[in-house]
Every structure is written in structure tokens, then in C-alpha cells.
Amino acid sequence: MRLAVDLAHANRLQGGRPFGAVLALGDEVIATGVNNIIASHDPSAHAEMEAIRAGTQKRANPSLAGLSIYASGHPCPMCLAALVMNGAEQVFFAFDNNDAAPYGMSSEGTYQRLRLSLTPPPLPITRIDTGIRPEQLYGDAAWPYPETD
């Protein structure tokens, strides 16, 4: 989970949006992705979608069966639909829409406009506390760990 959040932080420092994702098979990292919509001008280039694209190409298999995604933020409806449609096993995330909302990064409005309920969730979705606060990823609070290259 920490890798996804670190990717999000690094992407923000490079001028991107603060979202990162890791596609995994058990403890093995299959692929990673960051939100690339600013640089690519592609509105579908969310971190989860980038990790899915890289992972399925690497495996030469479009199925996500048995794979889990670790996302810095709760997946939006597009990303969640891609995960469900292609058989992902489960989703883990660090920050929810309430954490992201004060920074304009929530997808809750999209869920509401589409009238999508996550009760019950379409697959196991679990929040993991990384010890990093929302203002450290989305806002101006100091990052709690030394910067690395």
C-alpha cells in the first residue's frame, strides 16, 4: 500500500495528480501506474487504469483474475468497473473520497451522478491506514518520510 501512496506523492511532485496504483499477485508487484491525465491529455489515464494496462500487457492476458489493486485513493467508477469487469480479486486503498474532497480529488460526485451504490461493494474493498495524513498527500503538509530519488 505504501508503494501506491509513494507513487502518488512522487507524481504530484512532478506536476501530476496525486494518485498511484499497484497491481499485485499476492506479494508480487505485477505493474504500477500513476495518474497521467495531465501529461497525456487522456481522461482515462487514471493510476489504476495505467497499472491495469501495464500489467495485462506484461502478462499478455487481459484477465485480472487473482490480482489485487492497491490504490492511493478510492477508485472512481471507471476504474472500479474495469476491475470488476475483468475479474480482479480485491481492492485496497489508502484515502477515501471524504479525505480527497477538500482538495477537489473526490469521485463521490460521479458515483452520485451515476446513481451507483457501493453497498454492498461489487468486490472486496478495504481501506488500509498508511500513517500518512490526507493533507500530506493532497495538501501542503510536510511529507513524513525523507525524499528519495
Short mmCIF file of C-alpha atoms in Angstrom, two decimals:
data_model
loop_
_atom_site.label_atom_id
_atom_site.label_comp_id
_atom_site.label_asym_id
_atom_site.label_seq_id
_atom_site.Cartn_x
_atom_site.Cartn_y
_atom_site.Cartn_z
CA MET A 1 0.00 0.00 0.00
CA ARG A 2 2.82 2.32 0.86
CA LEU A 3 4.24 1.95 -2.69
CA ALA A 4 0.97 3.22 -4.18
CA VAL A 5 1.00 6.26 -1.89
CA ASP A 6 4.69 6.92 -2.58
CA LEU A 7 3.98 6.78 -6.33
CA ALA A 8 1.13 9.26 -5.85
CA HIS A 9 3.36 11.62 -3.90
CA ALA A 10 6.16 11.42 -6.48
CA ASN A 11 3.68 12.03 -9.29
CA ARG A 12 2.37 15.14 -7.55
CA LEU A 13 5.93 16.46 -7.15
CA GLN A 14 6.40 16.01 -10.90
CA GLY A 15 3.28 18.04 -11.71
CA GLY A 16 0.79 15.18 -11.96
CA ARG A 17 -2.25 14.38 -9.90
CA PRO A 18 -1.60 12.64 -6.55
CA PHE A 19 -2.73 9.13 -7.41
CA GLY A 20 -0.74 5.91 -7.63
CA ALA A 21 -1.66 2.24 -8.01
CA VAL A 22 -0.01 -1.15 -7.76
CA LEU A 23 -1.36 -4.28 -9.45
CA ALA A 24 -0.26 -7.35 -7.50
CA LEU A 25 -0.48 -11.12 -7.41
CA GLY A 26 -0.13 -11.88 -3.73
CA ASP A 27 3.06 -10.12 -2.63
CA GLU A 28 4.42 -9.86 -6.19
CA VAL A 29 4.16 -6.46 -7.89
CA ILE A 30 2.93 -7.05 -11.44
CA ALA A 31 2.75 -3.39 -12.52
CA THR A 32 2.42 0.14 -11.21
CA GLY A 33 0.73 3.24 -12.52
CA VAL A 34 0.26 6.90 -11.73
CA ASN A 35 -2.43 9.32 -12.80
CA ASN A 36 -1.23 10.57 -16.15
CA ILE A 37 -4.19 12.62 -17.36
CA ILE A 38 -2.36 15.96 -17.27
CA ALA A 39 0.64 14.86 -19.34
CA SER A 40 -1.28 12.56 -21.70
CA HIS A 41 -4.49 14.61 -22.06
CA ASP A 42 -6.23 11.23 -21.76
CA PRO A 43 -9.09 11.37 -19.25
CA SER A 44 -8.92 7.59 -18.80
CA ALA A 45 -5.24 7.62 -17.73
CA HIS A 46 -6.01 7.12 -14.04
CA ALA A 47 -3.42 5.36 -11.89
CA GLU A 48 -5.46 2.15 -11.66
CA MET A 49 -6.06 2.08 -15.42
CA GLU A 50 -2.36 2.65 -16.11
CA ALA A 51 -1.43 -0.21 -13.76
CA ILE A 52 -4.06 -2.45 -15.37
CA ARG A 53 -2.80 -1.62 -18.88
CA ALA A 54 0.83 -2.24 -17.95
CA GLY A 55 0.02 -5.43 -16.04
CA THR A 56 -2.17 -7.04 -18.67
CA GLN A 57 0.35 -6.21 -21.39
CA LYS A 58 3.20 -7.61 -19.29
CA ARG A 59 1.26 -10.83 -18.67
CA ALA A 60 -0.15 -10.93 -22.23
CA ASN A 61 -3.52 -11.67 -20.63
CA PRO A 62 -6.49 -9.30 -20.26
CA SER A 63 -7.83 -11.14 -17.20
CA LEU A 64 -7.30 -9.69 -13.73
CA ALA A 65 -8.38 -12.94 -12.04
CA GLY A 66 -6.43 -13.49 -8.84
CA LEU A 67 -4.95 -9.97 -8.92
CA SER A 68 -5.43 -7.19 -6.40
CA ILE A 69 -5.03 -3.46 -6.82
CA TYR A 70 -3.54 -1.19 -4.19
CA ALA A 71 -4.63 2.39 -4.89
CA SER A 72 -3.68 5.57 -3.10
CA GLY A 73 -7.28 6.76 -3.36
CA HIS A 74 -10.63 5.03 -3.53
CA PRO A 75 -11.12 4.01 -7.18
CA CYS A 76 -13.51 6.09 -9.26
CA PRO A 77 -16.45 4.36 -11.02
CA MET A 78 -14.48 3.93 -14.28
CA CYS A 79 -11.55 2.23 -12.56
CA LEU A 80 -13.74 0.15 -10.30
CA ALA A 81 -15.80 -1.01 -13.30
CA ALA A 82 -12.63 -2.07 -15.16
CA LEU A 83 -11.51 -4.05 -12.11
CA VAL A 84 -14.89 -5.74 -11.67
CA MET A 85 -15.43 -6.44 -15.39
CA ASN A 86 -12.05 -8.13 -15.71
CA GLY A 87 -12.20 -10.25 -12.58
CA ALA A 88 -9.92 -8.51 -10.07
CA GLU A 89 -9.92 -10.25 -6.71
CA GLN A 90 -9.93 -7.24 -4.39
CA VAL A 91 -9.20 -3.54 -3.97
CA PHE A 92 -7.17 -1.89 -1.23
CA PHE A 93 -6.98 1.89 -0.87
CA ALA A 94 -5.38 4.41 1.46
CA PHE A 95 -7.60 7.51 1.20
CA ASP A 96 -11.35 7.67 0.71
CA ASN A 97 -13.50 10.28 -1.01
CA ASN A 98 -14.03 12.18 2.24
CA ASP A 99 -10.25 12.54 2.59
CA ALA A 100 -9.92 13.74 -1.00
CA ALA A 101 -12.94 16.07 -1.15
CA PRO A 102 -11.35 19.16 0.50
CA TYR A 103 -8.69 19.07 -2.23
CA GLY A 104 -11.07 18.60 -5.18
CA MET A 105 -9.94 14.99 -5.65
CA SER A 106 -13.10 13.05 -4.71
CA SER A 107 -15.04 10.85 -7.13
CA GLU A 108 -18.09 10.75 -4.84
CA GLY A 109 -19.98 13.17 -7.08
CA THR A 110 -19.50 10.85 -10.04
CA TYR A 111 -20.83 7.89 -8.04
CA GLN A 112 -23.88 10.02 -7.14
CA ARG A 113 -24.49 11.26 -10.71
CA LEU A 114 -24.33 7.66 -11.96
CA ARG A 115 -26.55 6.55 -9.05
CA LEU A 116 -24.03 3.88 -8.12
CA SER A 117 -24.06 2.48 -4.63
CA LEU A 118 -21.13 0.69 -3.07
CA THR A 119 -23.39 -1.06 -0.57
CA PRO A 120 -22.78 -3.89 -0.95
CA PRO A 121 -19.47 -3.46 -2.79
CA PRO A 122 -19.07 -5.36 -6.08
CA LEU A 123 -15.84 -6.95 -4.79
CA PRO A 124 -13.93 -6.73 -1.52
CA ILE A 125 -12.81 -3.12 -0.99
CA THR A 126 -10.62 -2.47 2.04
CA ARG A 127 -9.10 0.70 3.41
CA ILE A 128 -5.54 0.45 4.73
CA ASP A 129 -4.11 3.10 7.04
CA THR A 130 -0.59 4.04 5.92
CA GLY A 131 0.02 6.54 8.71
CA ILE A 132 0.12 9.32 6.11
CA ARG A 133 -2.49 12.06 6.50
CA PRO A 134 -4.57 13.36 3.58
CA GLU A 135 -3.04 16.83 3.88
CA GLN A 136 0.40 15.28 3.42
CA LEU A 137 -0.56 13.73 0.08
CA TYR A 138 -3.15 16.18 -1.25
CA GLY A 139 -2.29 19.37 0.60
CA ASP A 140 0.71 21.36 1.73
CA ALA A 141 1.62 19.49 4.94
CA ALA A 142 5.18 18.16 5.05
CA TRP A 143 5.74 14.67 3.68
CA PRO A 144 6.52 12.41 6.67
CA TYR A 145 9.37 10.50 5.04
CA PRO A 146 12.69 11.56 3.51
CA GLU A 147 12.53 12.23 -0.22
CA THR A 148 14.31 9.63 -2.34
CA ASP A 149 15.22 9.60 -6.00
#
